[in-house]
Amino acid sequence: MSAIRPGDVDRLIARGGGEYRIMLVHGPDEGLARLRVRAMAEAVLGAAADPLNRVELDAETLNSDPARLADETQAISMFGDKRVIIVRQAGKLSKGIWQALLEIGSPGSPVILHAEELTKPHALRIACESNPAVAVIACYPLEARDLEQAAQARLGAAGLRLGPQAAAHLVDMLGADQSLSLQEVDKLALYCHGQQEVEIADIDAILADASASSASEPIDTAFEGNLQGIEPAMQRCRRDGISATAVLTLALNHVQMLHRLVRARAENMLDQAVKQERLFFRREARVRRQAQNWSPDGIRRAVETLGTAQAQSRKNAALEETIVARALWAVALAARRSSN
């Protein structure tokens, strides 16, 4: 079994995967999965790496050219630098491609397979977990107890103490997405710099629920199918100092939450699932309606649309606002189709 225990993941990432040359990162917490894939790639390549040594491929491209993955893993950088291969949507790879990779065991360049949540019977997950040469990192939303422990550790590293009452209040304010939650904890640590203890008033001051801020408005507007409302909502974000990149990150977290809610709806457990997401009360009705209108296929396409926009905005920072707006328009059009 090569599934990495949660407590060992950060150490493995810091070592660039250590002895592992193939890594599978998957799970329902898409924000955390993307964060870990990025951190792993940066650890492998180093801070001053040439961007060309980070090769990103997707399953569709590789399925149409099965030999390309093997070619990329054996290719040598022009200047002899390290390279890393990232395969997006790895759960959709044809069996022959990933089987050939696993048979190699130690490719010339490390390969990170980034997949959506893979169920236990999924062939790729079974093959990777049973292969000692592959590190499998599962990314799941934290339970309240685990989230409190992670926050305590994060704040403790910054020299801050978090009392029991403040800890309970902080957990109530944070969402289910681990990546976004820990970003909020880092903001709190920065706000409290120079103090010895984090107070409830500090939490209220800095962690006004992100879902209640103007950043959530363009996201809800898009997922409700309101094309005309997207541009005014994005303008409010700009006035409030919220970047297009931040909106896109929240949108990716939002669509993952909708994925969980749509799945819960199919099991007649939507009301319980909405409560578990700890949404700001003014958003609950809107998000519930979205979960009722969107289909699983629509959610998957929205994830792909937003993921593509994220990759494009990283390559074209000057166009990020246009890229994000177009992605939200595409989501809004999909929302209209799903509600008809």
Coordinates of C-alpha atoms in Angstrom, one line a residue:
M1 CA 0.0 0.0 0.0
S2 CA 1.5 3.3 -1.1
A3 CA -1.3 5.6 0.1
I4 CA 0.4 8.4 2.0
R5 CA -0.9 9.1 5.5
P6 CA -2.3 12.7 5.9
G7 CA 0.4 13.5 8.5
D8 CA 3.2 12.6 6.1
V9 CA 1.9 14.5 3.0
D10 CA 3.6 17.8 3.7
R11 CA 6.9 16.2 4.5
L12 CA 6.7 14.2 1.3
I13 CA 5.9 17.3 -0.8
A14 CA 8.8 19.2 0.8
R15 CA 11.1 16.5 -0.4
G16 CA 9.7 16.7 -3.9
G17 CA 8.2 13.2 -3.6
G18 CA 11.4 11.7 -2.1
E19 CA 12.1 8.3 -3.6
Y20 CA 8.8 8.3 -5.5
R21 CA 8.9 9.2 -9.2
I22 CA 5.2 8.7 -9.9
M23 CA 2.6 10.4 -7.7
L24 CA -1.2 10.2 -7.9
V25 CA -3.0 13.2 -6.3
H26 CA -6.8 12.9 -6.3
G27 CA -9.9 13.6 -4.2
P28 CA -13.0 15.7 -3.9
D29 CA -11.2 18.7 -2.4
E30 CA -10.1 20.1 -5.8
G31 CA -8.6 23.3 -4.2
L32 CA -6.3 21.2 -2.0
A33 CA -5.4 18.8 -4.8
R34 CA -4.3 21.7 -7.1
L35 CA -2.4 23.3 -4.2
R36 CA -0.5 20.0 -3.5
V37 CA 0.2 19.3 -7.2
R38 CA 1.7 22.9 -7.6
A39 CA 3.7 22.5 -4.3
M40 CA 5.0 19.1 -5.4
A41 CA 6.1 20.5 -8.8
E42 CA 7.8 23.5 -7.2
A43 CA 9.6 21.2 -4.8
V44 CA 10.9 19.0 -7.6
L45 CA 12.0 21.8 -9.8
G46 CA 13.3 24.4 -7.3
A47 CA 12.4 28.1 -6.9
A48 CA 14.4 29.4 -9.9
A49 CA 13.2 26.7 -12.4
D50 CA 12.6 27.4 -16.0
P51 CA 8.8 27.3 -16.6
L52 CA 9.5 25.1 -19.7
N53 CA 10.6 22.3 -17.4
R54 CA 7.1 22.0 -16.0
V55 CA 5.2 20.1 -18.7
E56 CA 1.4 20.0 -18.3
L57 CA -0.6 17.5 -20.3
D58 CA -4.2 16.4 -20.2
A59 CA -5.9 13.0 -20.6
E60 CA -7.5 13.9 -23.9
T61 CA -4.2 15.0 -25.5
L62 CA -2.5 11.8 -24.3
N63 CA -5.3 9.5 -25.3
S64 CA -5.0 10.8 -28.9
D65 CA -1.2 10.4 -28.8
P66 CA -0.4 7.4 -26.5
A67 CA 3.3 7.5 -27.0
R68 CA 3.7 11.1 -25.9
L69 CA 3.8 10.5 -22.1
A70 CA 6.7 8.1 -22.4
D71 CA 8.5 10.5 -24.7
E72 CA 8.1 13.4 -22.3
T73 CA 9.3 11.4 -19.3
Q74 CA 12.5 10.4 -21.1
A75 CA 13.2 13.8 -22.7
I76 CA 16.2 15.8 -21.4
S77 CA 16.1 19.5 -20.6
M78 CA 18.2 21.6 -23.0
F79 CA 20.3 22.8 -20.0
G80 CA 20.2 19.6 -18.0
D81 CA 17.7 20.9 -15.5
K82 CA 15.1 18.8 -13.7
R83 CA 11.7 18.4 -15.4
V84 CA 8.3 17.4 -14.0
I85 CA 5.3 16.1 -15.9
I86 CA 1.8 16.9 -14.7
V87 CA -1.1 14.9 -16.2
R88 CA -4.5 16.6 -15.6
Q89 CA -7.7 14.6 -15.5
A90 CA -5.7 11.5 -15.0
G91 CA -8.8 9.4 -14.2
K92 CA -9.7 9.7 -17.9
L93 CA -6.4 8.3 -19.2
S94 CA -6.7 5.1 -21.2
K95 CA -5.6 2.0 -19.3
G96 CA -2.7 1.3 -21.7
I97 CA -1.1 4.6 -21.1
W98 CA -1.1 4.5 -17.3
Q99 CA -0.2 0.8 -17.3
A100 CA 2.9 1.5 -19.3
L101 CA 3.9 4.2 -16.9
L102 CA 3.4 2.1 -13.8
E103 CA 5.4 -0.7 -15.4
I104 CA 8.4 1.6 -15.8
G105 CA 8.1 2.5 -12.1
S106 CA 10.9 5.1 -12.2
P107 CA 10.5 7.3 -15.2
G108 CA 13.3 9.7 -16.3
S109 CA 11.2 12.7 -15.0
P110 CA 8.8 12.6 -12.1
V111 CA 5.2 12.3 -13.1
I112 CA 2.3 13.8 -11.1
L113 CA -1.1 12.3 -12.0
H114 CA -3.8 14.8 -11.0
A115 CA -7.3 13.3 -11.0
E116 CA -10.7 14.1 -9.7
E117 CA -12.0 12.0 -6.9
L118 CA -11.4 8.3 -7.7
T119 CA -13.6 5.8 -6.1
K120 CA -12.1 2.7 -4.5
P121 CA -13.0 0.4 -7.4
H122 CA -11.5 2.8 -10.0
A123 CA -8.8 0.8 -11.9
L124 CA -6.2 3.6 -11.8
R125 CA -6.6 4.0 -8.0
I126 CA -6.3 0.3 -7.4
A127 CA -3.2 0.0 -9.6
C128 CA -1.5 2.9 -8.0
E129 CA -2.3 2.0 -4.4
S130 CA -1.0 -1.6 -5.0
N131 CA 2.2 -0.4 -6.6
P132 CA 5.0 0.4 -4.0
A133 CA 6.7 2.7 -6.6
V134 CA 3.7 5.1 -6.6
A135 CA 2.8 7.7 -3.9
V136 CA -1.0 8.2 -3.6
I137 CA -2.1 11.4 -2.0
A138 CA -5.9 11.7 -1.3
C139 CA -7.3 15.1 -0.8
Y140 CA -10.5 15.2 1.3
P141 CA -12.2 18.1 3.2
L142 CA -11.2 18.2 6.8
E143 CA -13.5 17.2 9.6
A144 CA -14.1 19.9 12.3
R145 CA -11.7 18.2 14.7
D146 CA -9.0 17.9 12.1
L147 CA -9.6 21.4 10.9
E148 CA -9.1 22.7 14.5
Q149 CA -5.9 20.8 14.9
A150 CA -4.6 22.1 11.6
A151 CA -5.5 25.7 12.5
Q152 CA -3.9 25.3 16.0
A153 CA -0.7 24.0 14.3
R154 CA -0.6 26.9 11.8
L155 CA -1.2 29.6 14.4
G156 CA 1.2 27.9 16.8
A157 CA 4.0 28.1 14.2
A158 CA 3.4 31.8 14.1
G159 CA 3.7 32.1 17.9
L160 CA 0.0 32.5 18.6
R161 CA -2.2 30.6 21.1
L162 CA -5.8 29.7 20.3
G163 CA -8.0 29.1 23.3
P164 CA -10.9 26.6 23.3
Q165 CA -13.7 29.1 22.7
A166 CA -11.8 31.0 20.0
A167 CA -10.9 27.6 18.3
A168 CA -14.6 26.6 18.3
H169 CA -15.6 30.0 16.8
L170 CA -12.8 29.8 14.2
V171 CA -13.9 26.3 13.0
D172 CA -17.5 27.6 12.7
M173 CA -16.3 30.4 10.5
L174 CA -14.2 28.3 8.2
G175 CA -15.5 26.3 5.3
A176 CA -15.1 22.6 4.4
D177 CA -12.4 23.3 1.8
Q178 CA -9.0 22.7 3.4
S179 CA -6.9 24.8 1.0
L180 CA -9.2 27.8 1.4
S181 CA -9.5 27.4 5.1
L182 CA -5.8 27.3 5.7
Q183 CA -5.4 30.4 3.6
E184 CA -7.9 32.1 5.9
V185 CA -5.9 30.9 8.9
D186 CA -2.7 32.4 7.4
K187 CA -4.5 35.8 7.0
L188 CA -5.6 35.6 10.6
A189 CA -2.0 34.9 11.8
L190 CA -0.8 37.9 9.8
Y191 CA -3.5 40.1 11.3
C192 CA -2.6 39.0 14.9
H193 CA 1.2 39.3 14.4
G194 CA 2.8 40.7 17.6
Q195 CA 0.0 39.3 19.9
Q196 CA 0.3 36.2 22.1
E197 CA -3.3 35.0 21.7
V198 CA -6.0 35.0 19.0
E199 CA -9.2 36.5 20.3
I200 CA -12.8 35.9 19.0
A201 CA -12.8 39.6 18.0
D202 CA -9.8 39.0 15.8
I203 CA -11.5 36.1 14.1
D204 CA -14.6 38.2 13.5
A205 CA -12.5 41.1 12.2
I206 CA -10.5 39.2 9.6
L207 CA -12.5 36.1 8.8
A208 CA -15.8 37.7 7.8
D209 CA -17.0 34.6 5.9
A210 CA -15.6 34.8 2.4
S211 CA -18.9 33.6 1.1
A212 CA -20.6 36.7 2.6
S213 CA -18.1 39.0 0.8
S214 CA -18.5 40.6 -2.6
A215 CA -16.2 37.8 -4.0
S216 CA -19.1 35.3 -3.8
E217 CA -21.5 37.5 -5.8
P218 CA -20.0 36.9 -9.4
I219 CA -19.8 33.2 -8.5
D220 CA -23.4 32.8 -7.4
T221 CA -24.5 35.0 -10.3
A222 CA -22.7 32.8 -12.8
F223 CA -24.0 29.5 -11.3
E224 CA -27.5 30.9 -11.4
G225 CA -27.3 31.6 -15.1
N226 CA -27.4 35.5 -14.8
L227 CA -25.1 36.6 -17.6
Q228 CA -26.0 40.3 -17.3
G229 CA -25.0 40.3 -13.6
I230 CA -21.5 39.0 -13.9
E231 CA -19.8 42.2 -15.1
P232 CA -21.3 44.5 -12.4
A233 CA -20.4 41.9 -9.8
M234 CA -16.8 41.7 -11.1
Q235 CA -16.6 45.5 -11.0
R236 CA -17.6 45.5 -7.3
C237 CA -14.8 42.9 -6.6
R238 CA -12.3 45.2 -8.3
R239 CA -13.5 48.2 -6.2
D240 CA -13.1 46.0 -3.0
G241 CA -9.6 45.0 -4.0
I242 CA -10.5 41.4 -4.8
S243 CA -8.5 40.1 -7.7
A244 CA -9.8 38.1 -10.6
T245 CA -7.5 35.2 -9.5
A246 CA -9.1 35.2 -6.1
V247 CA -12.6 35.0 -7.6
L248 CA -11.5 32.1 -9.8
T249 CA -10.0 30.3 -6.8
L250 CA -13.3 30.7 -4.9
A251 CA -15.2 29.6 -8.0
L252 CA -13.2 26.4 -8.2
N253 CA -13.9 25.7 -4.5
H254 CA -17.6 26.6 -5.0
V255 CA -18.0 24.1 -7.9
Q256 CA -16.4 21.4 -5.8
M257 CA -18.9 22.2 -3.0
L258 CA -21.8 22.0 -5.6
H259 CA -20.4 18.6 -6.6
R260 CA -20.8 17.3 -3.1
L261 CA -24.3 18.8 -2.8
V262 CA -25.5 17.4 -6.1
R263 CA -24.3 14.0 -5.0
A264 CA -26.1 14.5 -1.7
R265 CA -29.3 15.5 -3.5
A266 CA -29.2 12.2 -5.4
E267 CA -29.2 10.5 -2.0
N268 CA -32.1 12.7 -0.7
M269 CA -29.7 14.3 1.8
L270 CA -29.4 17.8 0.4
D271 CA -30.6 19.6 3.5
Q272 CA -28.1 17.9 5.8
A273 CA -25.3 18.4 3.3
V274 CA -26.0 22.2 3.0
K275 CA -25.8 22.5 6.8
Q276 CA -22.5 20.6 6.8
E277 CA -21.0 23.2 4.4
R278 CA -21.3 25.9 7.1
L279 CA -22.5 28.5 4.6
F280 CA -23.2 32.1 5.4
F281 CA -26.9 32.1 6.2
R282 CA -27.7 34.7 3.5
R283 CA -26.3 32.3 0.8
E284 CA -28.0 29.1 1.9
A285 CA -31.1 29.5 -0.3
R286 CA -29.1 30.5 -3.4
V287 CA -26.7 27.6 -3.1
R288 CA -29.5 25.1 -2.4
R289 CA -31.2 26.2 -5.6
Q290 CA -28.0 25.8 -7.5
A291 CA -27.6 22.3 -6.2
Q292 CA -31.1 21.5 -7.3
N293 CA -30.6 22.9 -10.9
W294 CA -27.1 21.5 -11.7
S295 CA -26.5 18.0 -13.0
P296 CA -23.3 15.9 -12.3
D297 CA -22.3 16.2 -16.0
G298 CA -22.8 20.0 -15.9
I299 CA -20.7 20.2 -12.7
R300 CA -17.8 18.2 -14.4
R301 CA -17.9 20.6 -17.4
A302 CA -17.8 23.6 -15.1
V303 CA -14.8 22.2 -13.3
E304 CA -13.0 21.8 -16.6
T305 CA -14.0 25.3 -17.7
L306 CA -12.7 26.9 -14.5
G307 CA -9.6 24.8 -14.5
T308 CA -8.7 25.7 -18.0
A309 CA -9.3 29.4 -17.1
Q310 CA -6.9 29.0 -14.2
A311 CA -4.2 27.6 -16.4
Q312 CA -4.7 30.3 -19.0
S313 CA -4.6 33.1 -16.5
R314 CA -1.3 31.9 -15.0
K315 CA 0.2 32.1 -18.5
N316 CA -1.4 35.4 -19.4
A317 CA -1.5 37.5 -16.2
A318 CA -2.3 40.7 -18.1
L319 CA -5.5 39.0 -19.4
E320 CA -6.7 37.3 -16.2
E321 CA -9.7 39.5 -15.7
T322 CA -10.9 38.8 -19.3
I323 CA -10.2 35.1 -18.9
V324 CA -12.1 34.8 -15.6
A325 CA -15.0 36.8 -16.9
R326 CA -15.3 34.6 -20.0
A327 CA -15.1 31.5 -17.8
L328 CA -18.0 32.8 -15.6
W329 CA -20.0 33.6 -18.7
A330 CA -19.5 30.0 -19.9
V331 CA -20.7 28.7 -16.6
A332 CA -23.7 31.0 -16.7
L333 CA -24.7 29.7 -20.2
A334 CA -24.3 26.1 -18.9
A335 CA -26.5 27.0 -15.9
R336 CA -29.2 28.3 -18.3
R337 CA -29.1 25.1 -20.3
S338 CA -29.3 23.0 -17.1
S339 CA -32.4 24.8 -15.8
N340 CA -34.3 24.6 -19.1

